[in-house]
Amino acid sequence: MDTGAFDLLTQRSAGPDGVVYVARDPERLQTVDLRMLTGLVDDPVRMAGLARRLQLLKLVDHECVLSCVASTLDGDAPFVATVPAADETLLARGADEFRNEPLSALRLLAKLADGVGAAHRVGLIHGELSPSTVFVRESPQVDLLRIRDGLSNAASERALDQSSDSGFQEATQYAETPASDIFSLGAILCWMMTGAAPCGAVVNRAQSA
């Protein structure tokens, strides 16, 4: 499929791997995040990894996982079109609304855990779960493709204070397994309840890694 099949509306974000456009898909009559992968053209290893993740992503059917609408990884203009992510991340929304509403936090985390579990069942690990990589609409959303195009942190960059996310960034340097995602889910719940990453838990994890 040629990118000419999409009508570009506006640029959403950019990063070392490429640029994300909000685009209209006339064939499916829907709006998508069109992710142009210009930065991966000369990186066959990462492109092969992305192709594998796309194959596995097709096996995941869950409202909390951003699904792929169309993709072409060959040629000079590779792209992936995904269901549009919400404009707001959990970090940008902030933890304040959850501190006095623990049931809301638990319901959100339960949906998120269900989506991450659906990914784990087909062999996909997120590896970077944090308040800045969870999009929030009616349900939480996560992106499993690991494309560095600014999409996952575009909204969080507009937050006034990103310091609360630092503990999660530190935690991502350890080995990626399903357990690492489960650890991060617990850390996200802690952040929603307290506004801070569980730094002690991060230290303990580092010592046991």
PDB file of C-alpha atoms in Angstrom:
ATOM      1  CA  MET A   1       0.000   0.000   0.000  1.00  0.00           C
ATOM      2  CA  ASP A   2       1.363   3.409  -0.984  1.00  0.00           C
ATOM      3  CA  THR A   3       1.224   6.261   1.510  1.00  0.00           C
ATOM      4  CA  GLY A   4      -0.619   8.178  -1.180  1.00  0.00           C
ATOM      5  CA  ALA A   5      -3.667   6.214  -0.052  1.00  0.00           C
ATOM      6  CA  PHE A   6      -3.696   8.416   3.064  1.00  0.00           C
ATOM      7  CA  ASP A   7      -4.577  12.078   3.308  1.00  0.00           C
ATOM      8  CA  LEU A   8      -2.093  13.780   5.629  1.00  0.00           C
ATOM      9  CA  LEU A   9      -3.812  16.158   8.048  1.00  0.00           C
ATOM     10  CA  THR A  10      -1.114  17.363  10.456  1.00  0.00           C
ATOM     11  CA  GLN A  11       2.212  16.329  11.969  1.00  0.00           C
ATOM     12  CA  ARG A  12       1.801  14.877  15.443  1.00  0.00           C
ATOM     13  CA  SER A  13       5.328  14.109  16.619  1.00  0.00           C
ATOM     14  CA  ALA A  14       8.834  13.210  15.469  1.00  0.00           C
ATOM     15  CA  GLY A  15      11.861  11.281  16.695  1.00  0.00           C
ATOM     16  CA  PRO A  16      15.024   9.550  15.495  1.00  0.00           C
ATOM     17  CA  ASP A  17      13.063   6.732  13.811  1.00  0.00           C
ATOM     18  CA  GLY A  18      10.667   8.952  11.870  1.00  0.00           C
ATOM     19  CA  VAL A  19       7.639  11.227  11.883  1.00  0.00           C
ATOM     20  CA  VAL A  20       4.041  10.631  12.944  1.00  0.00           C
ATOM     21  CA  TYR A  21       1.203  12.257  10.997  1.00  0.00           C
ATOM     22  CA  VAL A  22      -2.469  12.349  11.774  1.00  0.00           C
ATOM     23  CA  ALA A  23      -3.900  11.040   8.501  1.00  0.00           C
ATOM     24  CA  ARG A  24      -7.209  10.079   6.956  1.00  0.00           C
ATOM     25  CA  ASP A  25      -7.666   6.618   5.475  1.00  0.00           C
ATOM     26  CA  PRO A  26     -10.298   7.104   2.719  1.00  0.00           C
ATOM     27  CA  GLU A  27     -10.605   3.342   2.165  1.00  0.00           C
ATOM     28  CA  ARG A  28     -11.565   2.573   5.757  1.00  0.00           C
ATOM     29  CA  LEU A  29     -13.106   5.991   6.468  1.00  0.00           C
ATOM     30  CA  GLN A  30     -11.075   6.459   9.619  1.00  0.00           C
ATOM     31  CA  THR A  31      -8.304   8.586  11.076  1.00  0.00           C
ATOM     32  CA  VAL A  32      -4.957   6.907  11.822  1.00  0.00           C
ATOM     33  CA  ASP A  33      -1.529   7.694  13.204  1.00  0.00           C
ATOM     34  CA  LEU A  34       0.649   7.349  10.088  1.00  0.00           C
ATOM     35  CA  ARG A  35       4.162   6.567  11.258  1.00  0.00           C
ATOM     36  CA  MET A  36       6.768   7.223   8.542  1.00  0.00           C
ATOM     37  CA  LEU A  37       9.869   5.177   9.390  1.00  0.00           C
ATOM     38  CA  THR A  38      12.534   7.099   7.484  1.00  0.00           C
ATOM     39  CA  GLY A  39      15.060   6.627  10.287  1.00  0.00           C
ATOM     40  CA  LEU A  40      14.894   2.820  10.015  1.00  0.00           C
ATOM     41  CA  VAL A  41      15.532   2.501   6.261  1.00  0.00           C
ATOM     42  CA  ASP A  42      19.240   1.761   6.791  1.00  0.00           C
ATOM     43  CA  ASP A  43      18.801  -0.381   9.917  1.00  0.00           C
ATOM     44  CA  PRO A  44      17.855  -3.906   8.754  1.00  0.00           C
ATOM     45  CA  VAL A  45      18.229  -5.402  12.237  1.00  0.00           C
ATOM     46  CA  ARG A  46      15.681  -3.092  13.846  1.00  0.00           C
ATOM     47  CA  MET A  47      13.427  -3.325  10.795  1.00  0.00           C
ATOM     48  CA  ALA A  48      13.415  -7.116  11.101  1.00  0.00           C
ATOM     49  CA  GLY A  49      12.560  -6.791  14.790  1.00  0.00           C
ATOM     50  CA  LEU A  50       9.691  -4.445  13.952  1.00  0.00           C
ATOM     51  CA  ALA A  51       8.401  -6.876  11.328  1.00  0.00           C
ATOM     52  CA  ARG A  52       8.334  -9.617  13.964  1.00  0.00           C
ATOM     53  CA  ARG A  53       6.501  -7.405  16.454  1.00  0.00           C
ATOM     54  CA  LEU A  54       3.954  -6.488  13.785  1.00  0.00           C
ATOM     55  CA  GLN A  55       3.295 -10.171  13.112  1.00  0.00           C
ATOM     56  CA  LEU A  56       2.652 -10.784  16.807  1.00  0.00           C
ATOM     57  CA  LEU A  57       0.588  -7.604  17.172  1.00  0.00           C
ATOM     58  CA  LYS A  58      -1.866  -8.932  14.590  1.00  0.00           C
ATOM     59  CA  LEU A  59      -2.647 -11.739  17.052  1.00  0.00           C
ATOM     60  CA  VAL A  60      -3.649  -9.281  19.806  1.00  0.00           C
ATOM     61  CA  ASP A  61      -7.249  -8.089  19.847  1.00  0.00           C
ATOM     62  CA  HIS A  62      -7.683  -5.796  22.830  1.00  0.00           C
ATOM     63  CA  GLU A  63      -9.015  -2.263  23.242  1.00  0.00           C
ATOM     64  CA  CYS A  64      -5.986  -1.252  25.319  1.00  0.00           C
ATOM     65  CA  VAL A  65      -3.432  -2.185  22.638  1.00  0.00           C
ATOM     66  CA  LEU A  66      -2.937   0.151  19.668  1.00  0.00           C
ATOM     67  CA  SER A  67      -3.572  -2.081  16.649  1.00  0.00           C
ATOM     68  CA  CYS A  68      -2.004  -1.843  13.206  1.00  0.00           C
ATOM     69  CA  VAL A  69      -4.296  -0.767  10.370  1.00  0.00           C
ATOM     70  CA  ALA A  70      -1.786  -1.053   7.514  1.00  0.00           C
ATOM     71  CA  SER A  71       1.968  -1.263   7.034  1.00  0.00           C
ATOM     72  CA  THR A  72       4.720  -1.452   4.417  1.00  0.00           C
ATOM     73  CA  LEU A  73       8.268  -2.062   5.581  1.00  0.00           C
ATOM     74  CA  ASP A  74       9.862  -2.459   2.143  1.00  0.00           C
ATOM     75  CA  GLY A  75      11.285   0.260  -0.083  1.00  0.00           C
ATOM     76  CA  ASP A  76      12.400   3.799   0.665  1.00  0.00           C
ATOM     77  CA  ALA A  77       9.200   4.911   2.422  1.00  0.00           C
ATOM     78  CA  PRO A  78       8.323   2.308   5.058  1.00  0.00           C
ATOM     79  CA  PHE A  79       5.371   3.131   7.275  1.00  0.00           C
ATOM     80  CA  VAL A  80       3.024   1.747   9.884  1.00  0.00           C
ATOM     81  CA  ALA A  81      -0.502   3.066  10.320  1.00  0.00           C
ATOM     82  CA  THR A  82      -1.982   2.451  13.757  1.00  0.00           C
ATOM     83  CA  VAL A  83      -5.256   3.207  15.479  1.00  0.00           C
ATOM     84  CA  PRO A  84      -4.843   6.778  16.777  1.00  0.00           C
ATOM     85  CA  ALA A  85      -3.539   7.093  20.304  1.00  0.00           C
ATOM     86  CA  ALA A  86      -5.280   9.409  22.744  1.00  0.00           C
ATOM     87  CA  ASP A  87      -3.845  12.916  23.001  1.00  0.00           C
ATOM     88  CA  GLU A  88      -3.209  12.576  26.726  1.00  0.00           C
ATOM     89  CA  THR A  89      -0.878  10.287  28.644  1.00  0.00           C
ATOM     90  CA  LEU A  90      -1.344   9.168  32.220  1.00  0.00           C
ATOM     91  CA  LEU A  91       1.584  11.393  33.226  1.00  0.00           C
ATOM     92  CA  ALA A  92       0.069  14.443  31.548  1.00  0.00           C
ATOM     93  CA  ARG A  93      -3.252  13.802  33.290  1.00  0.00           C
ATOM     94  CA  GLY A  94      -1.515  13.565  36.646  1.00  0.00           C
ATOM     95  CA  ALA A  95      -2.040  11.418  39.712  1.00  0.00           C
ATOM     96  CA  ASP A  96      -4.152  13.869  41.715  1.00  0.00           C
ATOM     97  CA  GLU A  97      -7.509  12.615  40.462  1.00  0.00           C
ATOM     98  CA  PHE A  98      -6.727   9.050  41.544  1.00  0.00           C
ATOM     99  CA  ARG A  99      -5.559   9.710  45.112  1.00  0.00           C
ATOM    100  CA  ASN A 100      -9.072  10.166  46.429  1.00  0.00           C
ATOM    101  CA  GLU A 101     -10.567   7.689  43.947  1.00  0.00           C
ATOM    102  CA  PRO A 102      -8.663   4.434  44.491  1.00  0.00           C
ATOM    103  CA  LEU A 103     -11.376   2.395  42.780  1.00  0.00           C
ATOM    104  CA  SER A 104     -10.883   4.452  39.596  1.00  0.00           C
ATOM    105  CA  ALA A 105      -7.158   3.736  39.744  1.00  0.00           C
ATOM    106  CA  LEU A 106      -7.778   0.025  40.230  1.00  0.00           C
ATOM    107  CA  ARG A 107     -10.270  -0.129  37.347  1.00  0.00           C
ATOM    108  CA  LEU A 108      -7.816   1.613  35.017  1.00  0.00           C
ATOM    109  CA  LEU A 109      -4.968  -0.636  36.086  1.00  0.00           C
ATOM    110  CA  ALA A 110      -7.125  -3.760  35.681  1.00  0.00           C
ATOM    111  CA  LYS A 111      -7.899  -2.804  32.066  1.00  0.00           C
ATOM    112  CA  LEU A 112      -4.258  -2.014  31.398  1.00  0.00           C
ATOM    113  CA  ALA A 113      -3.112  -5.300  32.945  1.00  0.00           C
ATOM    114  CA  ASP A 114      -5.630  -7.196  30.832  1.00  0.00           C
ATOM    115  CA  GLY A 115      -4.257  -5.586  27.664  1.00  0.00           C
ATOM    116  CA  VAL A 116      -0.645  -6.239  28.653  1.00  0.00           C
ATOM    117  CA  GLY A 117      -1.606  -9.837  29.490  1.00  0.00           C
ATOM    118  CA  ALA A 118      -3.116 -10.257  26.019  1.00  0.00           C
ATOM    119  CA  ALA A 119       0.208  -9.134  24.553  1.00  0.00           C
ATOM    120  CA  HIS A 120       2.176 -11.489  26.793  1.00  0.00           C
ATOM    121  CA  ARG A 121       0.092 -14.444  25.628  1.00  0.00           C
ATOM    122  CA  VAL A 122       1.385 -14.005  22.068  1.00  0.00           C
ATOM    123  CA  GLY A 123       4.963 -13.255  23.143  1.00  0.00           C
ATOM    124  CA  LEU A 124       4.984  -9.446  23.115  1.00  0.00           C
ATOM    125  CA  ILE A 125       6.578  -7.539  26.002  1.00  0.00           C
ATOM    126  CA  HIS A 126       6.171  -3.788  26.342  1.00  0.00           C
ATOM    127  CA  GLY A 127       9.353  -3.191  28.338  1.00  0.00           C
ATOM    128  CA  GLU A 128       8.844   0.547  28.950  1.00  0.00           C
ATOM    129  CA  LEU A 129       5.551   0.845  30.826  1.00  0.00           C
ATOM    130  CA  SER A 130       5.330   4.111  32.761  1.00  0.00           C
ATOM    131  CA  PRO A 131       2.867   7.000  33.188  1.00  0.00           C
ATOM    132  CA  SER A 132       4.390   8.650  30.100  1.00  0.00           C
ATOM    133  CA  THR A 133       3.830   5.609  27.832  1.00  0.00           C
ATOM    134  CA  VAL A 134       0.216   4.894  28.796  1.00  0.00           C
ATOM    135  CA  PHE A 135      -2.321   6.867  26.787  1.00  0.00           C
ATOM    136  CA  VAL A 136      -5.644   7.644  28.444  1.00  0.00           C
ATOM    137  CA  ARG A 137      -9.027   7.922  26.774  1.00  0.00           C
ATOM    138  CA  GLU A 138     -12.067   5.962  27.990  1.00  0.00           C
ATOM    139  CA  SER A 139      -9.637   3.082  28.460  1.00  0.00           C
ATOM    140  CA  PRO A 140      -5.846   3.086  28.812  1.00  0.00           C
ATOM    141  CA  GLN A 141      -3.841   2.421  25.646  1.00  0.00           C
ATOM    142  CA  VAL A 142      -0.305   1.164  25.055  1.00  0.00           C
ATOM    143  CA  ASP A 143       1.921   1.080  21.977  1.00  0.00           C
ATOM    144  CA  LEU A 144       3.892  -2.156  21.562  1.00  0.00           C
ATOM    145  CA  LEU A 145       5.949  -1.360  18.451  1.00  0.00           C
ATOM    146  CA  ARG A 146       8.937   0.389  20.057  1.00  0.00           C
ATOM    147  CA  ILE A 147       9.232   3.009  17.341  1.00  0.00           C
ATOM    148  CA  ARG A 148      11.139   6.088  18.505  1.00  0.00           C
ATOM    149  CA  ASP A 149       9.002   8.647  16.723  1.00  0.00           C
ATOM    150  CA  GLY A 150       7.904  10.745  19.680  1.00  0.00           C
ATOM    151  CA  LEU A 151       4.404   9.308  19.823  1.00  0.00           C
ATOM    152  CA  SER A 152       4.596   7.641  23.235  1.00  0.00           C
ATOM    153  CA  ASN A 153       5.918  10.735  24.985  1.00  0.00           C
ATOM    154  CA  ALA A 154       4.462  13.524  22.828  1.00  0.00           C
ATOM    155  CA  ALA A 155       1.765  14.427  25.313  1.00  0.00           C
ATOM    156  CA  SER A 156       3.935  13.968  28.387  1.00  0.00           C
ATOM    157  CA  GLU A 157       6.441  16.510  27.073  1.00  0.00           C
ATOM    158  CA  ARG A 158       3.731  19.134  27.656  1.00  0.00           C
ATOM    159  CA  ALA A 159       3.451  18.193  31.338  1.00  0.00           C
ATOM    160  CA  LEU A 160       4.796  20.784  33.761  1.00  0.00           C
ATOM    161  CA  ASP A 161       6.721  18.272  35.861  1.00  0.00           C
ATOM    162  CA  GLN A 162       8.169  15.052  34.469  1.00  0.00           C
ATOM    163  CA  SER A 163      10.287  14.230  37.534  1.00  0.00           C
ATOM    164  CA  SER A 164       7.756  11.666  38.760  1.00  0.00           C
ATOM    165  CA  ASP A 165       8.551   9.528  35.709  1.00  0.00           C
ATOM    166  CA  SER A 166      12.269   9.235  36.455  1.00  0.00           C
ATOM    167  CA  GLY A 167      11.938   6.126  38.618  1.00  0.00           C
ATOM    168  CA  PHE A 168      10.237   4.283  35.781  1.00  0.00           C
ATOM    169  CA  GLN A 169      12.948   5.343  33.313  1.00  0.00           C
ATOM    170  CA  GLU A 170      15.569   3.947  35.699  1.00  0.00           C
ATOM    171  CA  ALA A 171      13.667   0.669  35.960  1.00  0.00           C
ATOM    172  CA  THR A 172      13.689   0.050  32.193  1.00  0.00           C
ATOM    173  CA  GLN A 173      17.435  -0.667  32.130  1.00  0.00           C
ATOM    174  CA  TYR A 174      16.907  -4.166  33.574  1.00  0.00           C
ATOM    175  CA  ALA A 175      16.120  -7.388  31.719  1.00  0.00           C
ATOM    176  CA  GLU A 176      12.852  -7.441  29.768  1.00  0.00           C
ATOM    177  CA  THR A 177      10.560 -10.299  30.684  1.00  0.00           C
ATOM    178  CA  PRO A 178       6.813 -10.498  31.328  1.00  0.00           C
ATOM    179  CA  ALA A 179       7.760  -9.972  34.982  1.00  0.00           C
ATOM    180  CA  SER A 180       9.284  -6.580  34.155  1.00  0.00           C
ATOM    181  CA  ASP A 181       5.921  -5.419  32.755  1.00  0.00           C
ATOM    182  CA  ILE A 182       4.138  -6.734  35.851  1.00  0.00           C
ATOM    183  CA  PHE A 183       6.593  -4.845  38.060  1.00  0.00           C
ATOM    184  CA  SER A 184       5.886  -1.680  36.072  1.00  0.00           C
ATOM    185  CA  LEU A 185       2.123  -2.135  36.433  1.00  0.00           C
ATOM    186  CA  GLY A 186       2.546  -2.188  40.199  1.00  0.00           C
ATOM    187  CA  ALA A 187       4.787   0.878  40.016  1.00  0.00           C
ATOM    188  CA  ILE A 188       2.139   2.716  37.979  1.00  0.00           C
ATOM    189  CA  LEU A 189      -0.485   1.924  40.620  1.00  0.00           C
ATOM    190  CA  CYS A 190       1.871   3.254  43.303  1.00  0.00           C
ATOM    191  CA  TRP A 191       2.334   6.446  41.281  1.00  0.00           C
ATOM    192  CA  MET A 192      -1.428   6.900  40.878  1.00  0.00           C
ATOM    193  CA  MET A 193      -1.875   6.557  44.644  1.00  0.00           C
ATOM    194  CA  THR A 194       1.102   8.666  45.778  1.00  0.00           C
ATOM    195  CA  GLY A 195       2.285  10.753  42.811  1.00  0.00           C
ATOM    196  CA  ALA A 196       5.765   9.201  42.967  1.00  0.00           C
ATOM    197  CA  ALA A 197       7.517   6.130  41.603  1.00  0.00           C
ATOM    198  CA  PRO A 198       8.283   3.430  44.198  1.00  0.00           C
ATOM    199  CA  CYS A 199      11.983   4.276  44.416  1.00  0.00           C
ATOM    200  CA  GLY A 200      12.673   1.657  47.069  1.00  0.00           C
ATOM    201  CA  ALA A 201      11.154  -1.008  44.834  1.00  0.00           C
ATOM    202  CA  VAL A 202      13.327   0.144  41.944  1.00  0.00           C
ATOM    203  CA  VAL A 203      16.457  -0.135  44.131  1.00  0.00           C
ATOM    204  CA  ASN A 204      15.442  -3.601  45.322  1.00  0.00           C
ATOM    205  CA  ARG A 205      14.882  -4.706  41.745  1.00  0.00           C
ATOM    206  CA  ALA A 206      18.306  -3.388  40.745  1.00  0.00           C
ATOM    207  CA  GLN A 207      19.947  -5.318  43.550  1.00  0.00           C
ATOM    208  CA  SER A 208      18.233  -8.559  42.541  1.00  0.00           C
ATOM    209  CA  ALA A 209      18.833  -8.173  38.788  1.00  0.00           C
TER     210      ALA A 209
END
